[in-house]
Amino acid sequence: MKYNHILIEVTDNIGWLKVNRPDSLNALNSEVVGSLEYALRDLEQDAAVKVVVITGAGEKAFVAGGDIKEMAAIAPLAARAFARKGQQMIEYIEKMHKPVIAAVNGYALGGGLELALACDFIYASDKAKLGLPEVTLGVIPGFGGTQNLPRLIGPNRAKELIFSGKILSAQQAKEWGIVNEVFPTEELSARVMEIAQAISRNGMIAVASAKDAIVNGLNMAKEDGLRYESSLFATLFITEDQKEGMQAFIAKRKPEFKTK
Ligand code: CO8
């Protein structure tokens, strides 16, 4: 399937989604946000895909933010509709059963960093630059940044980044707890592929349940989160994957998980 400004490539059960608008540093206009929604839904449905990776086309950018040229002239209600559309996509990524990794290959600014923050975790190239510079444009992050960043790194550092609009290097973003790992630019795809494939060899219902427990548990009181975890744990005992995983351990062989 073809999407405007989005490229999809599926290799060895890993679905690579590339935001492809390099002339505008992959900035998100409403058309790209619409395409992203469709592409992500198709990847979630595609039985050949176990793990999704989001990255940017070209040498310079992951995504340099919402499209400033499109946003410049819009009225408040249209701005709210644009933000809500973006937020729905962010929520969709968080609720996807499949793990989603952000491979930040360059600028991840504003809505671009917010897109990366919606992913399960972020790997970055050593040339990447990350920040939420919206206040330098007279607005605030509208794509989940004021909610997701404080939950990830705590409110004080999130306030520092958002109030100042400063841009972090990949290494600084790692020190701040935004990025899990930084790789040399030329190795980024291969290293992301390695971890994505390692994940894809596991029981994917178990991985989906772990994501469910973490994402939903973060919005619950701990007591409720623990109960939710034990229910998910129990449910896994009706799956073939649980039987295969445990029997393989006992037989001292590698498990062969069949469940997509
Ligand atoms: N929107 C539109 N066009 C952009 C954007 C953008 N965010 N970023 C870059 N471009 C365009 C430039 O205008 C330029 O186009 P042209 O060639 O036609 O002049 C082209 O991409 C290349 O960019 P530069 O020439 O500026 O490249 P430099 O290497 O000199 O600079 C920077 C790179 C530092 C990344 C610079 O382009 C920049 O500062 N970009 C803007 C970054 C920014 O402020 N992002 C935040 C935007 S606001 C936002 O994201 C709010 C999101 C909230 C809701 C979103 C809901 C979906």
Short mmCIF file of C-alpha atoms and ligand atoms in Angstrom, two decimals:
data_model
loop_
_atom_site.label_atom_id
_atom_site.label_comp_id
_atom_site.label_asym_id
_atom_site.label_seq_id
_atom_site.Cartn_x
_atom_site.Cartn_y
_atom_site.Cartn_z
CA MET A 1 0.00 0.00 0.00
CA LYS A 2 1.21 3.53 -0.81
CA TYR A 3 0.95 6.42 1.61
CA ASN A 4 1.72 10.06 0.96
CA HIS A 5 5.10 10.96 2.48
CA ILE A 6 5.48 7.61 4.27
CA LEU A 7 7.63 4.69 3.12
CA ILE A 8 7.13 1.18 4.52
CA GLU A 9 9.59 -1.66 4.26
CA VAL A 10 9.19 -5.02 5.95
CA THR A 11 12.38 -7.07 6.45
CA ASP A 12 12.63 -10.22 8.56
CA ASN A 13 9.44 -9.44 10.53
CA ILE A 14 10.51 -5.86 11.27
CA GLY A 15 8.35 -3.11 9.77
CA TRP A 16 10.28 0.09 9.04
CA LEU A 17 8.15 3.20 8.73
CA LYS A 18 10.04 6.16 7.26
CA VAL A 19 8.59 9.68 7.35
CA ASN A 20 9.52 10.83 3.87
CA ARG A 21 9.41 14.57 3.36
CA PRO A 22 13.13 15.35 3.41
CA ASP A 23 12.81 18.77 1.70
CA SER A 24 10.95 19.97 4.81
CA LEU A 25 13.09 17.89 7.20
CA ASN A 26 10.14 15.47 7.45
CA ALA A 27 7.93 18.08 9.17
CA LEU A 28 4.47 16.79 10.05
CA ASN A 29 1.67 18.51 8.17
CA SER A 30 -1.92 17.26 8.38
CA GLU A 31 -1.43 15.06 5.32
CA VAL A 32 1.58 13.30 6.89
CA VAL A 33 -0.25 12.83 10.20
CA GLY A 34 -3.18 11.25 8.26
CA SER A 35 -0.84 8.92 6.35
CA LEU A 36 0.98 7.98 9.55
CA GLU A 37 -2.30 6.90 11.10
CA TYR A 38 -3.14 4.58 8.18
CA ALA A 39 0.39 3.22 7.93
CA LEU A 40 0.55 2.40 11.65
CA ARG A 41 -2.84 0.69 11.56
CA ASP A 42 -1.72 -1.42 8.58
CA LEU A 43 1.54 -2.38 10.33
CA GLU A 44 -0.40 -3.37 13.46
CA GLN A 45 -2.62 -5.65 11.32
CA ASP A 46 0.19 -7.11 9.19
CA ALA A 47 0.93 -10.65 10.41
CA ALA A 48 4.41 -10.48 8.85
CA VAL A 49 5.38 -7.61 11.19
CA LYS A 50 6.35 -8.26 14.79
CA VAL A 51 8.15 -5.03 15.67
CA VAL A 52 7.74 -1.55 14.17
CA VAL A 53 10.56 0.98 13.78
CA ILE A 54 9.85 4.65 13.03
CA THR A 55 12.59 6.73 11.43
CA GLY A 56 13.06 9.68 9.07
CA ALA A 57 14.10 9.82 5.41
CA GLY A 58 17.26 11.62 4.38
CA GLU A 59 20.47 12.39 6.19
CA LYS A 60 19.37 15.29 8.39
CA ALA A 61 16.15 14.68 10.21
CA PHE A 62 13.98 12.21 12.04
CA VAL A 63 11.15 14.78 12.11
CA ALA A 64 11.84 18.52 12.61
CA GLY A 65 8.42 19.12 14.17
CA GLY A 66 4.93 20.05 13.18
CA ASP A 67 4.87 21.92 9.87
CA ILE A 68 5.38 25.55 10.91
CA LYS A 69 4.39 26.84 7.47
CA GLU A 70 1.05 25.02 7.68
CA MET A 71 0.46 26.01 11.32
CA ALA A 72 1.42 29.68 10.87
CA ALA A 73 -1.98 30.84 9.65
CA ILE A 74 -4.43 28.54 11.41
CA ALA A 75 -7.09 29.66 13.91
CA PRO A 76 -7.35 28.32 17.49
CA LEU A 77 -10.06 25.75 16.73
CA ALA A 78 -8.10 24.35 13.80
CA ALA A 79 -5.00 24.26 16.04
CA ARG A 80 -6.91 22.25 18.61
CA ALA A 81 -8.18 19.85 15.93
CA PHE A 82 -4.61 19.41 14.61
CA ALA A 83 -3.26 18.75 18.10
CA ARG A 84 -6.07 16.28 18.87
CA LYS A 85 -5.43 14.40 15.63
CA GLY A 86 -1.74 14.17 16.52
CA GLN A 87 -2.52 13.13 20.08
CA GLN A 88 -4.85 10.37 18.88
CA MET A 89 -1.99 9.00 16.82
CA ILE A 90 0.34 9.19 19.82
CA GLU A 91 -2.20 7.30 21.90
CA TYR A 92 -2.58 4.74 19.12
CA ILE A 93 1.18 4.05 19.13
CA GLU A 94 1.11 3.64 22.91
CA LYS A 95 -1.80 1.18 22.66
CA MET A 96 -0.42 -0.83 19.73
CA HIS A 97 0.20 -4.47 20.64
CA LYS A 98 3.45 -4.46 18.72
CA PRO A 99 6.54 -2.78 20.14
CA VAL A 100 7.43 0.46 18.39
CA ILE A 101 11.03 1.73 18.44
CA ALA A 102 12.06 5.25 17.40
CA ALA A 103 15.33 5.30 15.42
CA VAL A 104 16.18 8.99 15.65
CA ASN A 105 18.54 9.62 12.75
CA GLY A 106 18.78 13.44 12.96
CA TYR A 107 16.69 16.37 14.21
CA ALA A 108 13.81 15.27 16.46
CA LEU A 109 12.28 18.60 17.38
CA GLY A 110 8.84 19.62 18.63
CA GLY A 111 6.24 17.22 17.23
CA GLY A 112 9.15 15.04 16.04
CA LEU A 113 10.44 14.44 19.56
CA GLU A 114 6.85 14.00 20.69
CA LEU A 115 6.41 11.28 18.06
CA ALA A 116 9.58 9.58 19.32
CA LEU A 117 8.40 9.88 22.94
CA ALA A 118 5.22 7.99 22.03
CA CYS A 119 7.34 5.04 20.91
CA ASP A 120 8.31 2.35 23.42
CA PHE A 121 11.90 3.57 23.47
CA ILE A 122 14.32 5.68 21.51
CA TYR A 123 17.67 4.90 19.92
CA ALA A 124 19.56 7.77 18.36
CA SER A 125 22.46 8.38 15.99
CA ASP A 126 25.37 10.34 17.39
CA LYS A 127 24.38 13.23 15.08
CA ALA A 128 20.82 13.47 16.38
CA LYS A 129 19.53 16.61 18.10
CA LEU A 130 16.46 16.54 20.27
CA GLY A 131 14.32 19.24 21.84
CA LEU A 132 10.93 20.83 22.29
CA PRO A 133 11.47 24.37 20.95
CA GLU A 134 7.75 25.24 20.67
CA VAL A 135 7.94 28.20 23.09
CA THR A 136 10.47 29.84 20.74
CA LEU A 137 7.55 29.95 18.27
CA GLY A 138 5.06 31.24 20.82
CA VAL A 139 3.29 27.89 21.36
CA ILE A 140 3.66 24.78 23.53
CA PRO A 141 4.10 21.11 22.66
CA GLY A 142 0.68 19.95 21.44
CA PHE A 143 1.44 16.42 20.54
CA GLY A 144 1.70 14.89 24.02
CA GLY A 145 5.07 16.41 24.99
CA THR A 146 3.89 18.15 28.15
CA GLN A 147 2.45 14.83 29.35
CA ASN A 148 4.89 12.19 28.11
CA LEU A 149 8.20 13.93 28.81
CA PRO A 150 7.55 14.61 32.56
CA ARG A 151 6.36 11.01 32.95
CA LEU A 152 9.64 9.84 31.39
CA ILE A 153 12.24 12.13 32.99
CA GLY A 154 10.35 13.87 35.81
CA PRO A 155 8.76 17.32 35.83
CA ASN A 156 11.83 19.45 36.63
CA ARG A 157 13.98 18.40 33.71
CA ALA A 158 10.91 18.41 31.44
CA LYS A 159 10.19 22.00 32.50
CA GLU A 160 13.80 23.00 31.87
CA LEU A 161 13.70 21.59 28.34
CA ILE A 162 10.25 22.94 27.46
CA PHE A 163 10.64 26.41 29.05
CA SER A 164 14.07 27.02 27.53
CA GLY A 165 13.45 25.38 24.16
CA LYS A 166 17.06 24.24 24.24
CA ILE A 167 18.25 21.50 21.94
CA LEU A 168 20.11 18.48 23.36
CA SER A 169 22.76 16.42 21.64
CA ALA A 170 22.06 12.69 21.41
CA GLN A 171 24.54 12.05 24.22
CA GLN A 172 22.90 14.67 26.48
CA ALA A 173 19.47 13.19 25.70
CA LYS A 174 20.84 9.82 26.80
CA GLU A 175 22.14 11.33 30.04
CA TRP A 176 18.71 12.92 30.61
CA GLY A 177 17.01 9.52 30.19
CA ILE A 178 15.23 10.39 26.93
CA VAL A 179 17.33 8.16 24.67
CA ASN A 180 18.21 4.55 25.59
CA GLU A 181 21.33 4.25 23.45
CA VAL A 182 23.39 6.33 21.03
CA PHE A 183 25.05 4.66 18.01
CA PRO A 184 27.37 5.95 15.29
CA THR A 185 25.15 7.22 12.45
CA GLU A 186 26.25 4.55 9.99
CA GLU A 187 25.43 1.79 12.51
CA LEU A 188 22.03 3.04 13.67
CA SER A 189 19.83 0.92 11.35
CA ALA A 190 21.82 -2.26 11.94
CA ARG A 191 21.86 -1.84 15.72
CA VAL A 192 18.13 -1.07 15.83
CA MET A 193 17.53 -4.11 13.63
CA GLU A 194 19.51 -6.29 16.09
CA ILE A 195 17.35 -5.37 19.09
CA ALA A 196 14.14 -5.47 17.05
CA GLN A 197 14.98 -8.99 15.88
CA ALA A 198 15.92 -10.08 19.40
CA ILE A 199 12.48 -8.90 20.54
CA SER A 200 10.78 -10.62 17.59
CA ARG A 201 12.20 -14.00 18.60
CA ASN A 202 10.35 -13.86 21.93
CA GLY A 203 6.76 -14.83 22.65
CA MET A 204 4.97 -11.90 21.06
CA ILE A 205 1.80 -12.24 23.12
CA ALA A 206 4.02 -11.98 26.19
CA VAL A 207 5.78 -8.89 24.78
CA ALA A 208 2.39 -7.31 23.98
CA SER A 209 1.16 -8.12 27.50
CA ALA A 210 4.29 -6.60 29.04
CA LYS A 211 3.71 -3.40 27.01
CA ASP A 212 0.05 -3.39 28.07
CA ALA A 213 1.00 -3.81 31.76
CA ILE A 214 3.61 -1.02 31.63
CA VAL A 215 1.65 1.53 29.54
CA ASN A 216 -1.67 1.05 31.34
CA GLY A 217 -0.06 0.43 34.73
CA LEU A 218 1.58 3.86 34.61
CA ASN A 219 -1.89 5.42 34.65
CA MET A 220 -3.09 3.34 37.60
CA ALA A 221 -2.52 3.33 41.34
CA LYS A 222 0.23 0.78 42.05
CA GLU A 223 -2.16 -1.61 43.77
CA ASP A 224 -4.41 -1.65 40.68
CA GLY A 225 -1.36 -1.98 38.42
CA LEU A 226 -0.20 -5.04 40.34
CA ARG A 227 -3.64 -6.64 40.05
CA TYR A 228 -3.67 -5.85 36.33
CA GLU A 229 -0.23 -7.44 35.98
CA SER A 230 -1.34 -10.65 37.71
CA SER A 231 -4.41 -10.92 35.44
CA LEU A 232 -2.27 -10.56 32.33
CA PHE A 233 0.23 -13.05 33.78
CA ALA A 234 -2.58 -15.57 34.38
CA THR A 235 -4.01 -15.12 30.88
CA LEU A 236 -0.67 -16.05 29.32
CA PHE A 237 -1.05 -19.54 30.79
CA ILE A 238 -3.71 -20.34 28.19
CA THR A 239 -1.32 -19.61 25.31
CA GLU A 240 0.72 -22.05 23.26
CA ASP A 241 3.68 -19.70 23.71
CA GLN A 242 3.74 -20.28 27.49
CA LYS A 243 3.71 -24.05 26.99
CA GLU A 244 6.38 -23.91 24.31
CA GLY A 245 8.58 -21.46 26.24
CA MET A 246 8.59 -23.46 29.46
CA GLN A 247 8.81 -26.89 27.81
CA ALA A 248 11.74 -25.71 25.69
CA PHE A 249 13.54 -24.53 28.82
CA ILE A 250 13.03 -27.90 30.53
CA ALA A 251 14.12 -29.81 27.39
CA LYS A 252 17.20 -27.53 27.12
CA ARG A 253 16.31 -26.39 23.60
CA LYS A 254 15.45 -23.03 22.02
CA PRO A 255 11.73 -22.20 22.02
CA GLU A 256 9.90 -21.89 18.72
CA PHE A 257 7.12 -19.44 19.30
CA LYS A 258 4.36 -19.83 16.73
CA THR A 259 2.01 -17.10 17.79
CA LYS A 260 2.14 -14.02 15.62
N1 CO8 B 1 8.07 23.06 9.53
C1 CO8 B 1 8.11 23.41 8.24
N2 CO8 B 1 9.25 23.45 7.52
C2 CO8 B 1 10.38 23.12 8.14
C3 CO8 B 1 10.42 22.73 9.49
C4 CO8 B 1 9.19 22.70 10.20
N3 CO8 B 1 9.11 22.30 11.48
N4 CO8 B 1 11.71 22.49 9.83
C5 CO8 B 1 12.44 22.69 8.72
N5 CO8 B 1 11.65 23.08 7.69
C6 CO8 B 1 12.04 23.41 6.33
C7 CO8 B 1 12.73 24.76 6.26
O1 CO8 B 1 11.79 25.81 6.23
C8 CO8 B 1 13.51 24.62 4.98
O2 CO8 B 1 12.63 24.81 3.89
P1 CO8 B 1 13.06 25.75 2.63
O3 CO8 B 1 14.21 25.00 2.02
O4 CO8 B 1 11.83 25.75 1.80
O5 CO8 B 1 13.46 27.05 3.21
C9 CO8 B 1 13.92 23.14 4.99
O6 CO8 B 1 13.03 22.50 5.87
C10 CO8 B 1 15.34 22.92 5.50
O7 CO8 B 1 15.45 23.55 6.78
P2 CO8 B 1 16.57 24.64 7.15
O8 CO8 B 1 17.02 25.34 5.92
O9 CO8 B 1 16.02 25.46 8.25
O10 CO8 B 1 17.73 23.68 7.65
P3 CO8 B 1 18.89 24.05 8.70
O11 CO8 B 1 19.85 22.92 8.65
O12 CO8 B 1 19.39 25.42 8.47
O13 CO8 B 1 18.15 24.04 10.14
C11 CO8 B 1 16.68 23.18 11.84
C12 CO8 B 1 17.62 22.86 10.65
C13 CO8 B 1 17.53 23.73 13.01
C14 CO8 B 1 16.01 21.88 12.24
C15 CO8 B 1 15.65 24.24 11.42
O14 CO8 B 1 15.04 23.82 10.20
C16 CO8 B 1 14.55 24.47 12.42
O15 CO8 B 1 14.77 25.13 13.42
N6 CO8 B 1 13.34 23.93 12.16
C17 CO8 B 1 12.19 24.13 13.00
C18 CO8 B 1 12.27 23.28 14.26
C19 CO8 B 1 11.11 23.57 15.18
O16 CO8 B 1 10.96 24.65 15.70
N7 CO8 B 1 10.24 22.54 15.37
C20 CO8 B 1 9.07 22.68 16.21
C21 CO8 B 1 7.90 23.04 15.36
S1 CO8 B 1 6.45 23.39 16.31
C22 CO8 B 1 5.84 21.86 16.69
O17 CO8 B 1 6.41 20.86 16.38
C23 CO8 B 1 4.58 21.84 17.46
C24 CO8 B 1 3.93 20.47 17.35
C25 CO8 B 1 2.62 20.52 17.99
C26 CO8 B 1 1.51 19.76 17.39
C27 CO8 B 1 1.82 18.89 16.21
C28 CO8 B 1 0.63 18.08 15.87
C29 CO8 B 1 0.91 17.15 14.71
#
